[in-house]
PDB file of C-alpha atoms in Angstrom:
ATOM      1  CA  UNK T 183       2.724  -2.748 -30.035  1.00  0.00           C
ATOM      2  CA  UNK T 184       6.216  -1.029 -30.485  1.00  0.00           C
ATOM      3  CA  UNK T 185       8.944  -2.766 -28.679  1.00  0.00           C
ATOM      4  CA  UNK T 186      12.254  -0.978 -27.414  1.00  0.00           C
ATOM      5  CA  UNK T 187      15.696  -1.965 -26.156  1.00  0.00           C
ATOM      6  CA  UNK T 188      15.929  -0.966 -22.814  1.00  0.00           C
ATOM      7  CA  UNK T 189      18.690   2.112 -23.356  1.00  0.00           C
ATOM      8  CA  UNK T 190      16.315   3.477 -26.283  1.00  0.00           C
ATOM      9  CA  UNK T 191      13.407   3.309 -23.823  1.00  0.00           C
ATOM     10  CA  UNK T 192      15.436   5.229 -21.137  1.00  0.00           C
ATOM     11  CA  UNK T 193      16.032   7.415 -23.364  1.00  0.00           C
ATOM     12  CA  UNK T 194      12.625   8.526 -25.016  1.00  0.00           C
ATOM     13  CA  UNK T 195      11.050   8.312 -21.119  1.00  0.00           C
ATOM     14  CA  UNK T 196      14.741  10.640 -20.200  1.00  0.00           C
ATOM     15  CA  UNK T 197      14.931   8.475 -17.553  1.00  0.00           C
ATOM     16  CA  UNK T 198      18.306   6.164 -16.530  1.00  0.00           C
ATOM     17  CA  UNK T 199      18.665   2.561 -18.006  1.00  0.00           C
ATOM     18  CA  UNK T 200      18.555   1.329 -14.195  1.00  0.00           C
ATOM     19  CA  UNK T 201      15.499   2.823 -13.836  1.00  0.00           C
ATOM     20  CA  UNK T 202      13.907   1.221 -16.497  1.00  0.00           C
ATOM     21  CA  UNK T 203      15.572  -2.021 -15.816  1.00  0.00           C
ATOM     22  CA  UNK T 204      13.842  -1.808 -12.425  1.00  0.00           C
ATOM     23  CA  UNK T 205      10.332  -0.623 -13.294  1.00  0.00           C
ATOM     24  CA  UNK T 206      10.594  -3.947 -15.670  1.00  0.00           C
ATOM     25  CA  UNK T 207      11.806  -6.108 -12.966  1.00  0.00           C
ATOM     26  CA  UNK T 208       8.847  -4.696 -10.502  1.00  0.00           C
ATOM     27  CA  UNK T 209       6.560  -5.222 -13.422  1.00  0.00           C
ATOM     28  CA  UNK T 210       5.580  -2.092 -14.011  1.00  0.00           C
ATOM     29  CA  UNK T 211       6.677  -2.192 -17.365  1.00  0.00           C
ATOM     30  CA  UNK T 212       5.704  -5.286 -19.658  1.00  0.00           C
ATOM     31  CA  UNK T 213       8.675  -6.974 -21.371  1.00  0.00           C
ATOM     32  CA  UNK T 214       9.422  -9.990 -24.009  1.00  0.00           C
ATOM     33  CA  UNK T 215      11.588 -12.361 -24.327  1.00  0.00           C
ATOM     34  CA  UNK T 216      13.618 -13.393 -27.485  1.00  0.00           C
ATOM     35  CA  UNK T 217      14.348 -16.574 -28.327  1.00  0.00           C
ATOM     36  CA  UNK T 218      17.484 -16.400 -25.983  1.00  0.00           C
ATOM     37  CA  UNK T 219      15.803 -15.603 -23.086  1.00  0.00           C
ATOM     38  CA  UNK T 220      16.806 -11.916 -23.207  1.00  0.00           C
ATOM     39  CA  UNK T 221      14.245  -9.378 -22.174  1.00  0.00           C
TER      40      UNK T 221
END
């Protein structure tokens, strides 16, 4: 599986990186966490 940071994934779906941030919140997208605890 391909993983993104959230701006390039906003970008390829030509969507905002709020909206993103909030399908991932809402869990309609799945996300990972580094080490740090960043998603």
């Amino acid at each position: 599986m391909h993983t993104y940071r959230l701006a390039a994934a906003a970008q390829l779906l030509g969507v905002s990186d709020d909206s993103v941030r909030r399908w991932a919140e809402a869990g309609s997208l799945p996300t990972t966490e580094d080490p740090d605890g960043r998603r």
